[in-house]
CSV table of C-alpha atoms in Angstrom, one decimal:
chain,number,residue,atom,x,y,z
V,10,UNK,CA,0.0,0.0,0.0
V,11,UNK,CA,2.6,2.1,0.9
V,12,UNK,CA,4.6,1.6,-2.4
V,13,UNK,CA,1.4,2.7,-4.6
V,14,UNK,CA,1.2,5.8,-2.2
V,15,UNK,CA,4.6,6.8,-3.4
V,16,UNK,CA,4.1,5.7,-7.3
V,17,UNK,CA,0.7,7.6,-7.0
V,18,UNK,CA,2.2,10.7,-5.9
V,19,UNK,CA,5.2,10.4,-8.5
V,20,UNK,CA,2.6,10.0,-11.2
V,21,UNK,CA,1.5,13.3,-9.5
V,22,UNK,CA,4.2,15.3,-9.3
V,23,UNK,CA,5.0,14.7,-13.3
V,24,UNK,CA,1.4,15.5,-13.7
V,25,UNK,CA,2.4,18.8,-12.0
V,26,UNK,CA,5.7,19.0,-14.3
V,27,UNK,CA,3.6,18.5,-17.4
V,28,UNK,CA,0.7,21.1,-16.4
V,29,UNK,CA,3.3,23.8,-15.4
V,30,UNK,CA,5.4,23.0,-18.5
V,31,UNK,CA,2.6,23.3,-20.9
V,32,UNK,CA,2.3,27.2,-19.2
V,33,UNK,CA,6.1,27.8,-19.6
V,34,UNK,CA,8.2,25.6,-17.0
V,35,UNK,CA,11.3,27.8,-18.4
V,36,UNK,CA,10.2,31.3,-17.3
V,37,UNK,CA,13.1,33.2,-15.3
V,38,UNK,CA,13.1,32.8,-12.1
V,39,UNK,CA,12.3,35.4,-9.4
V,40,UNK,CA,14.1,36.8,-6.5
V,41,UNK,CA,11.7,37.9,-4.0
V,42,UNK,CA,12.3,41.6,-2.5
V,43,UNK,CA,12.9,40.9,1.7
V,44,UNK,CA,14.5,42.7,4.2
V,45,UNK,CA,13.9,46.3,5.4
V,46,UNK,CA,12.9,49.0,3.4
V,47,UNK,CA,14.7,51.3,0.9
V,48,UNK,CA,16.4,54.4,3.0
V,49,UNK,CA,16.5,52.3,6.0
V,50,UNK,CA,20.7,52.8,7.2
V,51,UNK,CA,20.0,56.5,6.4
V,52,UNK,CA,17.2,56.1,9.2
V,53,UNK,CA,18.7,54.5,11.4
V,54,UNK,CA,21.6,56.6,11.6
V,55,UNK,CA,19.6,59.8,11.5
V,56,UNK,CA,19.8,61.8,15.1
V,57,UNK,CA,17.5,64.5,14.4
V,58,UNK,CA,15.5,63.9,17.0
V,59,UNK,CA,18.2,63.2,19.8
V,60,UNK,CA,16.8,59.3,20.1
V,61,UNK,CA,17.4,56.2,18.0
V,62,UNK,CA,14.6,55.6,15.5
V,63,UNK,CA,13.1,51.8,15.2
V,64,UNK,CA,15.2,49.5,13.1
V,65,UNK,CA,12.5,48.5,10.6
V,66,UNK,CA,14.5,45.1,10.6
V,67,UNK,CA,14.2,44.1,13.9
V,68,UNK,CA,11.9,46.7,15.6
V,69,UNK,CA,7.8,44.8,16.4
V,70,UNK,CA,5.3,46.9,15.0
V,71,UNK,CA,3.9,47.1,18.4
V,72,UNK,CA,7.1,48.4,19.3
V,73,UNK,CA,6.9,51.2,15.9
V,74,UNK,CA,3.8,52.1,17.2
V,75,UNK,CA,4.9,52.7,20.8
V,76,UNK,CA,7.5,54.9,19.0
V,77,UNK,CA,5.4,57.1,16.7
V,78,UNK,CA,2.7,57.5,20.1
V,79,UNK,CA,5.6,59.5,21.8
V,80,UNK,CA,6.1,61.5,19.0
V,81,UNK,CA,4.2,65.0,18.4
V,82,UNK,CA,2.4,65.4,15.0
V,83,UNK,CA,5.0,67.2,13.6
V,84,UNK,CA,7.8,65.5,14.4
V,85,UNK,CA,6.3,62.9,13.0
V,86,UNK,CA,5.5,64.2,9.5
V,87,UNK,CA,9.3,65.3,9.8
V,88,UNK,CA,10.3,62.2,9.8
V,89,UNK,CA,8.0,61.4,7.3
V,90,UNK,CA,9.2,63.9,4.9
V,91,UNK,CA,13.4,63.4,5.5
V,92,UNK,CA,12.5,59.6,5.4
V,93,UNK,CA,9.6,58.9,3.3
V,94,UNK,CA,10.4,55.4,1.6
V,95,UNK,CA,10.8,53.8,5.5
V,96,UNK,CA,7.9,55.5,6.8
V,97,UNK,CA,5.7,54.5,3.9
V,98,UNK,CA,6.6,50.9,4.6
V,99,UNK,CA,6.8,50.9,8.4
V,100,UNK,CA,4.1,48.8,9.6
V,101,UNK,CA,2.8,50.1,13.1
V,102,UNK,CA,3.1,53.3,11.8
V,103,UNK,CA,-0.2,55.8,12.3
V,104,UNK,CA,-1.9,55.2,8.7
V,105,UNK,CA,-2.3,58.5,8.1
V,106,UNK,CA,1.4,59.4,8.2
V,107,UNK,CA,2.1,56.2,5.8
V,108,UNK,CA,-0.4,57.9,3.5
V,109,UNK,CA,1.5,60.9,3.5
V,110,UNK,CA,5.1,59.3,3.1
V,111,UNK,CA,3.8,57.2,0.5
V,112,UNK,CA,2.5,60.0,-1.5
V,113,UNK,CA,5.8,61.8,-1.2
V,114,UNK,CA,8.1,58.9,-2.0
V,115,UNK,CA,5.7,58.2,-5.0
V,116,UNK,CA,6.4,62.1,-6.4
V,117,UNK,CA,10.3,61.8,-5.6
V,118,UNK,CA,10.0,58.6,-7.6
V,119,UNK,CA,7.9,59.5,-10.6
V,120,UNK,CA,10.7,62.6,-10.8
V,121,UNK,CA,13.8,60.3,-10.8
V,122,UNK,CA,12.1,58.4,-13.4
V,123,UNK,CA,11.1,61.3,-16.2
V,124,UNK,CA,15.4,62.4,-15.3
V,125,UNK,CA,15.9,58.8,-16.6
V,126,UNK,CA,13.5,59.1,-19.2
V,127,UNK,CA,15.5,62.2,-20.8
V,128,UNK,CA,18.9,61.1,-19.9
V,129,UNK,CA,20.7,60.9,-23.5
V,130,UNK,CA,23.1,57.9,-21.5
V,131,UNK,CA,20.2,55.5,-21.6
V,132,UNK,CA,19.5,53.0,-24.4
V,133,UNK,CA,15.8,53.6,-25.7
V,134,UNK,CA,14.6,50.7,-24.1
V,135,UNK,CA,15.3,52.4,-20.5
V,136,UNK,CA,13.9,55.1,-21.5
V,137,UNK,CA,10.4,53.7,-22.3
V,138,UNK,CA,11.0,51.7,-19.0
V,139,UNK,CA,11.3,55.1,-17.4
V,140,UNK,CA,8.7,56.6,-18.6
V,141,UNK,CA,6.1,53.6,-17.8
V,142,UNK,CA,7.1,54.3,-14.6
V,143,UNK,CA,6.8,57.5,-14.3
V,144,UNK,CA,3.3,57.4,-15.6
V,145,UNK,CA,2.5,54.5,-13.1
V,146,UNK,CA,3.6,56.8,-10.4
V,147,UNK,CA,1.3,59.5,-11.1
V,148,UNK,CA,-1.6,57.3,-11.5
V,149,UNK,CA,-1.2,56.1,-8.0
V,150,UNK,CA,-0.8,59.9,-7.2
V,151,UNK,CA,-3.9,61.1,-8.6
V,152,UNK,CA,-7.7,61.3,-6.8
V,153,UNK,CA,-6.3,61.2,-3.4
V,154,UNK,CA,-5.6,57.5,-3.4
V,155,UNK,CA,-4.6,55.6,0.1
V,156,UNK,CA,-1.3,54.0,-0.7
V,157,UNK,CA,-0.4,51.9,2.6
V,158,UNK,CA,3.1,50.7,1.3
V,159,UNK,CA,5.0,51.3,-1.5
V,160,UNK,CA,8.2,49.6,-2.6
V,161,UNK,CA,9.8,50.4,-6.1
V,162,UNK,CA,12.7,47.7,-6.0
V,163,UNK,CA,12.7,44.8,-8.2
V,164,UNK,CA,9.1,44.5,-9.9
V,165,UNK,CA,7.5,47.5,-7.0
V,166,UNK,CA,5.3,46.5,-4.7
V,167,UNK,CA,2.2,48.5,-3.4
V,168,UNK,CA,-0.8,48.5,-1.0
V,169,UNK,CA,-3.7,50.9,-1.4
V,170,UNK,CA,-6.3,51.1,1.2
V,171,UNK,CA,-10.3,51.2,0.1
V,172,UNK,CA,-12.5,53.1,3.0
V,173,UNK,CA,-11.2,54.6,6.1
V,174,UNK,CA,-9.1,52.0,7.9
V,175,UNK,CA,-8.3,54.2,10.8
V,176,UNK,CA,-12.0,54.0,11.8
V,177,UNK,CA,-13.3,50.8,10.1
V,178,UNK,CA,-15.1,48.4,12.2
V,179,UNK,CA,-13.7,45.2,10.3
V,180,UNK,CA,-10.5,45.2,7.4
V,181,UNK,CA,-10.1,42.9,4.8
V,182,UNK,CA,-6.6,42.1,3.1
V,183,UNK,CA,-6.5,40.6,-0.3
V,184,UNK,CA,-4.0,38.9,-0.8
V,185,UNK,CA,-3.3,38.2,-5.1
V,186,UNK,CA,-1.5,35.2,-6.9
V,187,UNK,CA,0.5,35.0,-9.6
V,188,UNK,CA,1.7,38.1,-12.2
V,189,UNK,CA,1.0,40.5,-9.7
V,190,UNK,CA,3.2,43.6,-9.4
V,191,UNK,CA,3.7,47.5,-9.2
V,192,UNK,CA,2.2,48.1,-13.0
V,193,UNK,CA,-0.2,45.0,-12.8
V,194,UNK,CA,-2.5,45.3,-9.3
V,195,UNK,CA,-4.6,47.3,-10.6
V,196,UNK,CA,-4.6,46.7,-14.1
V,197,UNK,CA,-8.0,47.1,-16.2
V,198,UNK,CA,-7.9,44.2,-17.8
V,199,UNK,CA,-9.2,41.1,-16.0
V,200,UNK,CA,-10.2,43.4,-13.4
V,201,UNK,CA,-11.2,40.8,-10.6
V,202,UNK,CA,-7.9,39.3,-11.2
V,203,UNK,CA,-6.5,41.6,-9.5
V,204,UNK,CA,-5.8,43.0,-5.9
V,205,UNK,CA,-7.7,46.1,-6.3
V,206,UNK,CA,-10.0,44.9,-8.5
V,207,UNK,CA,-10.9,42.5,-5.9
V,208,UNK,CA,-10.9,45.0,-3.4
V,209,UNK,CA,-13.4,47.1,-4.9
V,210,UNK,CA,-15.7,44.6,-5.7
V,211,UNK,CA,-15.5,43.5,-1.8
V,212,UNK,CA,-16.0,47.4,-0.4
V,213,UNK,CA,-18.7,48.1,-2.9
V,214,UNK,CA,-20.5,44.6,-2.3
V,215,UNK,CA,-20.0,44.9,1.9
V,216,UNK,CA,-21.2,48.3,1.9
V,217,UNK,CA,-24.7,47.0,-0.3
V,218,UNK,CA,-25.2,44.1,1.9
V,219,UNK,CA,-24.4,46.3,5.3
V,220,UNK,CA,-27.4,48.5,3.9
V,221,UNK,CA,-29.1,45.5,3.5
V,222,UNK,CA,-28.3,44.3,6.7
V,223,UNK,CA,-29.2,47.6,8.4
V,224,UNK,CA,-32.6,47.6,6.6
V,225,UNK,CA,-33.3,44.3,8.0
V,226,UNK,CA,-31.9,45.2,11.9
V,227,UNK,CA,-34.5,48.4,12.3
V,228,UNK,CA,-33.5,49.5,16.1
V,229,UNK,CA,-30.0,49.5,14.4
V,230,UNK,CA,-30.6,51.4,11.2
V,231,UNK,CA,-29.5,54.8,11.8
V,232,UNK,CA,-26.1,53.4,14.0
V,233,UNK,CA,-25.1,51.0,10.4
V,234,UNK,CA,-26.7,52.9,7.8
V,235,UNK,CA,-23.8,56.4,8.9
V,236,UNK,CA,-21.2,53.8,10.0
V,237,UNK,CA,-19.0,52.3,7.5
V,238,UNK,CA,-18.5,48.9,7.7
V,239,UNK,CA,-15.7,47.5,6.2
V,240,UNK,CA,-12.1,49.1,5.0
V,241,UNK,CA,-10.6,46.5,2.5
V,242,UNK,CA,-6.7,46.7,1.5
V,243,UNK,CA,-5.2,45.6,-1.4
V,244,UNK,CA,-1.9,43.8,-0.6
V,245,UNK,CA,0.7,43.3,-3.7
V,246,UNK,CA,3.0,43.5,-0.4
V,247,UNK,CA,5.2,40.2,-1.9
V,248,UNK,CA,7.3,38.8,-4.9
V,249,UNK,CA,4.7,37.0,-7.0
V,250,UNK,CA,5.2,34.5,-9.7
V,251,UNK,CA,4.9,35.0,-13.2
V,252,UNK,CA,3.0,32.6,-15.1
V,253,UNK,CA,2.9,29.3,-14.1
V,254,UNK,CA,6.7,28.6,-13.9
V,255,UNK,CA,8.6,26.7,-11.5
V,256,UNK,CA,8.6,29.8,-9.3
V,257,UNK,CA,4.7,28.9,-9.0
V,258,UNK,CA,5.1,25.0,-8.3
V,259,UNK,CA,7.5,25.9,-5.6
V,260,UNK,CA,6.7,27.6,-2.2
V,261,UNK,CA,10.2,29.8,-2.1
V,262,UNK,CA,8.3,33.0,-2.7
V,263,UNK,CA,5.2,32.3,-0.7
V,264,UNK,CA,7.8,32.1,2.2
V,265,UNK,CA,9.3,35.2,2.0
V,266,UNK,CA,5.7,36.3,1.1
V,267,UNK,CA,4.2,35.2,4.3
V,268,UNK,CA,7.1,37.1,6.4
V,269,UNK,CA,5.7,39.8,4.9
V,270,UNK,CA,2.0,39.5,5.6
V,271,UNK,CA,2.7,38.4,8.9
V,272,UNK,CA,4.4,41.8,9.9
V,273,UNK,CA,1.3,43.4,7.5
V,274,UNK,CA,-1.3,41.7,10.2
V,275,UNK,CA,0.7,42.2,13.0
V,276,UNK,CA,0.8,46.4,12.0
V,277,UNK,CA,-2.8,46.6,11.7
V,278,UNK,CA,-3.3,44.8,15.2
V,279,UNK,CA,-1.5,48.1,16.8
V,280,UNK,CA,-2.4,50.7,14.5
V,281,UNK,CA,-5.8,50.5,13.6
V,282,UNK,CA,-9.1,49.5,15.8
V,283,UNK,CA,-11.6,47.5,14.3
V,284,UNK,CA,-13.7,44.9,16.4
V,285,UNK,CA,-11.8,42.0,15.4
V,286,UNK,CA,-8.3,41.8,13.8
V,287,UNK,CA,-8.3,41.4,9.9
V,288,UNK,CA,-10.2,38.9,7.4
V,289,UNK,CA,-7.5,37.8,4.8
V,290,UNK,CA,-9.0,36.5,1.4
V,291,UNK,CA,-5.8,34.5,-0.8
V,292,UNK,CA,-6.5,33.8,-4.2
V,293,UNK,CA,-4.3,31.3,-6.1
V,294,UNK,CA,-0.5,31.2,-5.0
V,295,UNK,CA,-1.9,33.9,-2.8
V,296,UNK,CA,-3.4,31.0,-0.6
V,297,UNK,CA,0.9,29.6,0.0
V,298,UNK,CA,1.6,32.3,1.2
V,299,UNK,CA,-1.4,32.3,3.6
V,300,UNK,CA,-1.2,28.7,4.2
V,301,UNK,CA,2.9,29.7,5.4
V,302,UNK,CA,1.9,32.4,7.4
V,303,UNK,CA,-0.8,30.7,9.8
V,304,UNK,CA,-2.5,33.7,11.3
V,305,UNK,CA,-3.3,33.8,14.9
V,306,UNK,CA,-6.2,34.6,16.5
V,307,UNK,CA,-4.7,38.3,17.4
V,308,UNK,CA,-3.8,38.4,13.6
V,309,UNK,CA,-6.7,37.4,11.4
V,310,UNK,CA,-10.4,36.9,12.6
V,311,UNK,CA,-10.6,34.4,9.5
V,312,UNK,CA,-9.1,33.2,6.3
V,313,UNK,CA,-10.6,32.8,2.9
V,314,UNK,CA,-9.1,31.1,0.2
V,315,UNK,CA,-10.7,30.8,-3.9
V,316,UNK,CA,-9.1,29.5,-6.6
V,317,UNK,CA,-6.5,27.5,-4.5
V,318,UNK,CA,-4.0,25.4,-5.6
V,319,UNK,CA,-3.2,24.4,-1.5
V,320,UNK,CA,-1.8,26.1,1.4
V,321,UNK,CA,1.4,24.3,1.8
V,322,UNK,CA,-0.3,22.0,4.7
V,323,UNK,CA,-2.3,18.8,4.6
V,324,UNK,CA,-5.5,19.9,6.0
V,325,UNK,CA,-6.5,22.6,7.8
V,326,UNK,CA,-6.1,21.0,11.2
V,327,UNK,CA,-2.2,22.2,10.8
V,328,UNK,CA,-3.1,25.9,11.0
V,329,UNK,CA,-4.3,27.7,13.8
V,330,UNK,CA,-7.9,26.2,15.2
V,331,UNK,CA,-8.5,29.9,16.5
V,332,UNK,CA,-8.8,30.9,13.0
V,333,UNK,CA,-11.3,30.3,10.9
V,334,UNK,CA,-11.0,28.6,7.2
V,335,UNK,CA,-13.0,28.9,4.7
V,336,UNK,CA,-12.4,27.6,1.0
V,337,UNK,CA,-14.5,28.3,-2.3
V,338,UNK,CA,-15.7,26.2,-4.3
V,339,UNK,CA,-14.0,25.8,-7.5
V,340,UNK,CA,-16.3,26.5,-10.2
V,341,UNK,CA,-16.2,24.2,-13.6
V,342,UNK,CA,-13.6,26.5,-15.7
V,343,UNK,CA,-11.2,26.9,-13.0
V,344,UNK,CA,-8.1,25.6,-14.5
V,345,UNK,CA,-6.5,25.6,-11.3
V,346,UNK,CA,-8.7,21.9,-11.0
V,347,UNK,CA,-6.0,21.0,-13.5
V,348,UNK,CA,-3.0,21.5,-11.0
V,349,UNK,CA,-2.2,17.9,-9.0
V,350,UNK,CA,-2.7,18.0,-5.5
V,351,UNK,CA,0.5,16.8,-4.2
V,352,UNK,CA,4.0,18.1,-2.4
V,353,UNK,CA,6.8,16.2,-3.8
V,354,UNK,CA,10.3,16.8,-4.2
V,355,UNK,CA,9.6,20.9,-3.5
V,356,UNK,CA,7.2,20.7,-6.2
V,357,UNK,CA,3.3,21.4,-5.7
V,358,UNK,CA,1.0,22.7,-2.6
V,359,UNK,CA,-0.4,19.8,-1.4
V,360,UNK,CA,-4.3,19.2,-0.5
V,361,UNK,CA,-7.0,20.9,-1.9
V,362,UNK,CA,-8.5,22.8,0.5
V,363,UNK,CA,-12.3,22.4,-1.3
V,364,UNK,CA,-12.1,18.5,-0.2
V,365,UNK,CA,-14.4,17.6,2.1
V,366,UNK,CA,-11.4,15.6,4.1
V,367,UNK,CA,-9.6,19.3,4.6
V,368,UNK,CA,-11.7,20.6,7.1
V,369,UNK,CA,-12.8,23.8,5.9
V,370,UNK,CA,-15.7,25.9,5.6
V,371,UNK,CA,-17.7,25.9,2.2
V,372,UNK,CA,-18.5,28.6,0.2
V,373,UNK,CA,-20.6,28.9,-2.6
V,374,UNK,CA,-19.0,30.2,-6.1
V,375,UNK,CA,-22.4,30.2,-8.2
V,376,UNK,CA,-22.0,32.6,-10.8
V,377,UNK,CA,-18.7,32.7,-11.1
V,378,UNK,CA,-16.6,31.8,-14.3
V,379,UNK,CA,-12.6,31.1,-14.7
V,380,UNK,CA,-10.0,31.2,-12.1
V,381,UNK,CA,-10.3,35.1,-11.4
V,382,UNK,CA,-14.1,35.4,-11.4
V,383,UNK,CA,-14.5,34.5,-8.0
V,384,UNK,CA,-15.2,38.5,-6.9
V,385,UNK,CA,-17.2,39.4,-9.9
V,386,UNK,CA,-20.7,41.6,-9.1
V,387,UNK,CA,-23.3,39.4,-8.8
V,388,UNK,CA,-21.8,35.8,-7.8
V,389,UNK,CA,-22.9,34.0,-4.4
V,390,UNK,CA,-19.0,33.7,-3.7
V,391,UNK,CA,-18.8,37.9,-3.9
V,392,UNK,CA,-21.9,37.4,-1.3
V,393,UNK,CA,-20.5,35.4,1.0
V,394,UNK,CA,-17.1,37.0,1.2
V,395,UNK,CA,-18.8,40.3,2.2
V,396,UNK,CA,-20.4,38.4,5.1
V,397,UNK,CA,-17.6,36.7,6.1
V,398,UNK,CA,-15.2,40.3,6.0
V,399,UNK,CA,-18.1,42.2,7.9
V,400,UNK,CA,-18.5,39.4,10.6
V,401,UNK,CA,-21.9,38.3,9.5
V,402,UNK,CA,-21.0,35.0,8.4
C-alpha cells in the first residue's frame, strides 16, 4: 500500500511537471524583495531627533507604534518627509502618516524616473521603461488615493487602502497570486484578477449588503446605515510569480511572502481599531503564502481562500484552530482543478482545500466563471465573502 502511495504521488508530481510546462516551466526565475525598506541605514543613523529611531529590521510593530505614540504630530511628519520610503513601509506606523510618506516617495520617484527618461546615457529601451514608470507613479498619485506601502525595488510593490481603515469596524486584506506587481495590481484588464480589483468589488458589495443588513436590523438602522462597515486593503506586499513557472510549483516565494504579511497583520493589530483583527481573502499562489503564514487569532479573525492550488499544509487541522477557514468552491472552468494536489520533491501545494477531508468551511462560487471570477458583481462567492469580512458570516 505504501509503495502505490509513493508511485501515485510520483505520477502526481509529473502531472504537476507536465501542467506547469505546458504554461512555460522555463520562465526566469524570481528573487523575492525581503528585508527592510529602501532608505533604512539613512534612518537608522539619523539623530535628528536626539533618540534612536526603530530598526525596521528588527523593531515589532507594536514596538513602531509605541515609538510614533511618543512623538508629536510634527515630528512625525518630519520624519516622514526626511525619510519617506521607510515610513511609507513601516508597519505600526499611524496610517495617516504612511499615506503621506507614501505620496511623497511616489512624487520623488515619478521625478527620478522622467530624469531617466531624458537622460541621453540611456539606451531607448530604459527610457520607455522610465517613462512607464513614471506614468505609473502619477496614477497612484492622482484622486487622493490611500497608498499603505509602496516599494519600487525589483518589480515594486504596493498597498492601497479602500474606505477609512483608521476608523473601520472590520478590514479585509487581499492577498493576489501569480503576475502581480507594481504596473499590474490594478490593471484594467481582467479586473477581478487583480488586488484592487478585488478590493473594490468587496468594499462596494460589503457596503450594499451592510445597507441591507441595516434595513433588516431596524433599532440598528440609523447606527449602520452612517457607520461604514468594512475598510478593504489591497496587498501586492510580496514577490509574485509570473505565469505558471517553477517559481509557482515551488513555495520559495510564498515564504518570504508570508514574512511579509505576517508583519502586515501584526501592524494593523497596533495601529488600527476594528472589532476583530483582519479577514485575509488568498487567491491562487496567494493561498501559499497564507497557508505559510498561519495567522493567529490576534492576527486574522478568518481566512478565505478561492481558486487555491493548496496552502502548503495537509488539512486545515495544521493551521491555527483559533482561526477560521473557509475555501470556495471551485467552479467548472477553473483551470486551477488541472494543478495535481501533491507536495513532492519541493514541487506542488499539497491538498486541496475544497475536499471535504480538509476541514474547511464551504462557500458557494455560483455565478462565477474562470480562475479570477471568484469577486465578480453578482456571484454568491462575492456574497459570501462580504459576510464573512463584515463578521456576518
Amino acid at each position: 500500500m505504501r509503495r502505490f502511495r509513493v508511485r501515485r504521488a510520483v505520477a502526481a508530481a509529473v502531472a504537476l511537471a507536465a501542467v506547469l510546462g505546458a504554461g512555460g516551466w522555463a520562465a526566469d526565475s524570481r528573487t523575492a524583495v525581503t528585508g527592510p525598506p529602501p532608505g533604512s541605514a539613512a534612518w537608522t543613523s539619523d539623530t535628528s531627533l536626539g533618540l534612536p529611531l526603530p530598526d525596521p529590521a528588527t523593531t515589532t510593530p507594536a514596538d513602531v507604534a509605541a515609538f510614533f505614540a511618543g512623538l508629536s504630530p510634527d515630528r512625525q511628519d518630519a520624519l516622514a518627509v526626511r525619510h519617506p520610503l521607510v515610513v511609507g513601509n513601516l508597519d505600526g506606523a499611524p496610517i495617516g502618516l504612511r499615506y503621506r510618506a507614501n505620496a511623497l516617495a511616489l512624487a520623488a520617484e515619478r521625478t527620478r524616473e522622467l530624469a531617466r527618461a531624458a537622460d541621453p546615457a540611456l539606451p531607448p529601451q530604459d527610457h520607455e521603461a522610465a517613462r512607464t514608470r513614471a506614468e505609473r507613479y502619477r496614477t497612484l498619485l492622482d484622486g487622493g488615493r490611500r497608498i499603505l506601502a509602496f516599494d519600487p525595488r525589483g518589480r515594486g510593490q504596493v498597498a492601497e487602502v479602500y474606505g477609512d481603515l483608521a476608523a473601520a469596524r472590520h478590514t479585509a486584506v487581499i492577498v493576489p497570486g501569480s503576475d502581480i506587481d507594481l504596473l499590474d495590481f490594478d490593471r484594467t484588464t481582467d479586473p477581478y484578477g487583480t488586488p484592487a480589483g478585488m478590493a473594490r468589488a468587496l468594499y462596494a458589495e460589503e457596503q450594499h449588503g451592510d445597507e441591507q443588513h441595516a434595513g433588516e436590523q431596524h433599532a440598528d438602522v440609523q447606527h449602520r446605515a452612517t457607520d461604514r462597515q468594512t475598510a478593504v486593503i489591497a496587498w501586492a506586499g510580496y514577490t509574485t510569480p509570473v505565469g505558471l513557472g517553477l517559481d509557482a510549483a515551488t513555495e520559495d516565494l510564498a515564504r518570504a511572502g508570508a514574512t511579509r504579511l505576517t508583519r502586515l497583520l501584526d501592524g494593523l493589530a497596533v495601529s488600527t481599531h476594528p472589532q476583530a483583527p483582519a479577514t485575509v481573502f488568498c487567491h491562487s499562489y496567494g493561498s501559499v503564502v497564507c497557508g505559510l503564514a498561519r495567522p493567529t487569532p490576534a492576527q486574522a479573525s478568518g481566512v478565505v481562500v478561492l481558486g487555491s492550488p493548496g496552502m502548503g499544509v495537509d488539512s486545515a487541522a495544521d493551521l491555527d484552530p483559533g482561526v477560521p477557514l473557509w475555501a470556495t468552491a471551485r467552479n467548472g472552468s477553473d483551470w486551477i482543478g488541472d494543478v495535481p494536489n501533491v507536495r513532492l520533491l519541493g514541487l506542488g501545494h499539497g491538498a486541496d482545500p475544497t475536499a471535504p477531508g480538509f476541514g474547511a468551511r464551504p462557500l458557494p462560487a455560483t455565478g462565477s466563471h474562470g480562475h479570477t471570477g471568484y469577486f465578480a458583481p453578482g456571484t454568491a462567492s462575492l456574497t459570501a465573502y462580504a459576510a464573512v469580512a463584515a463578521g456576518r458570516a
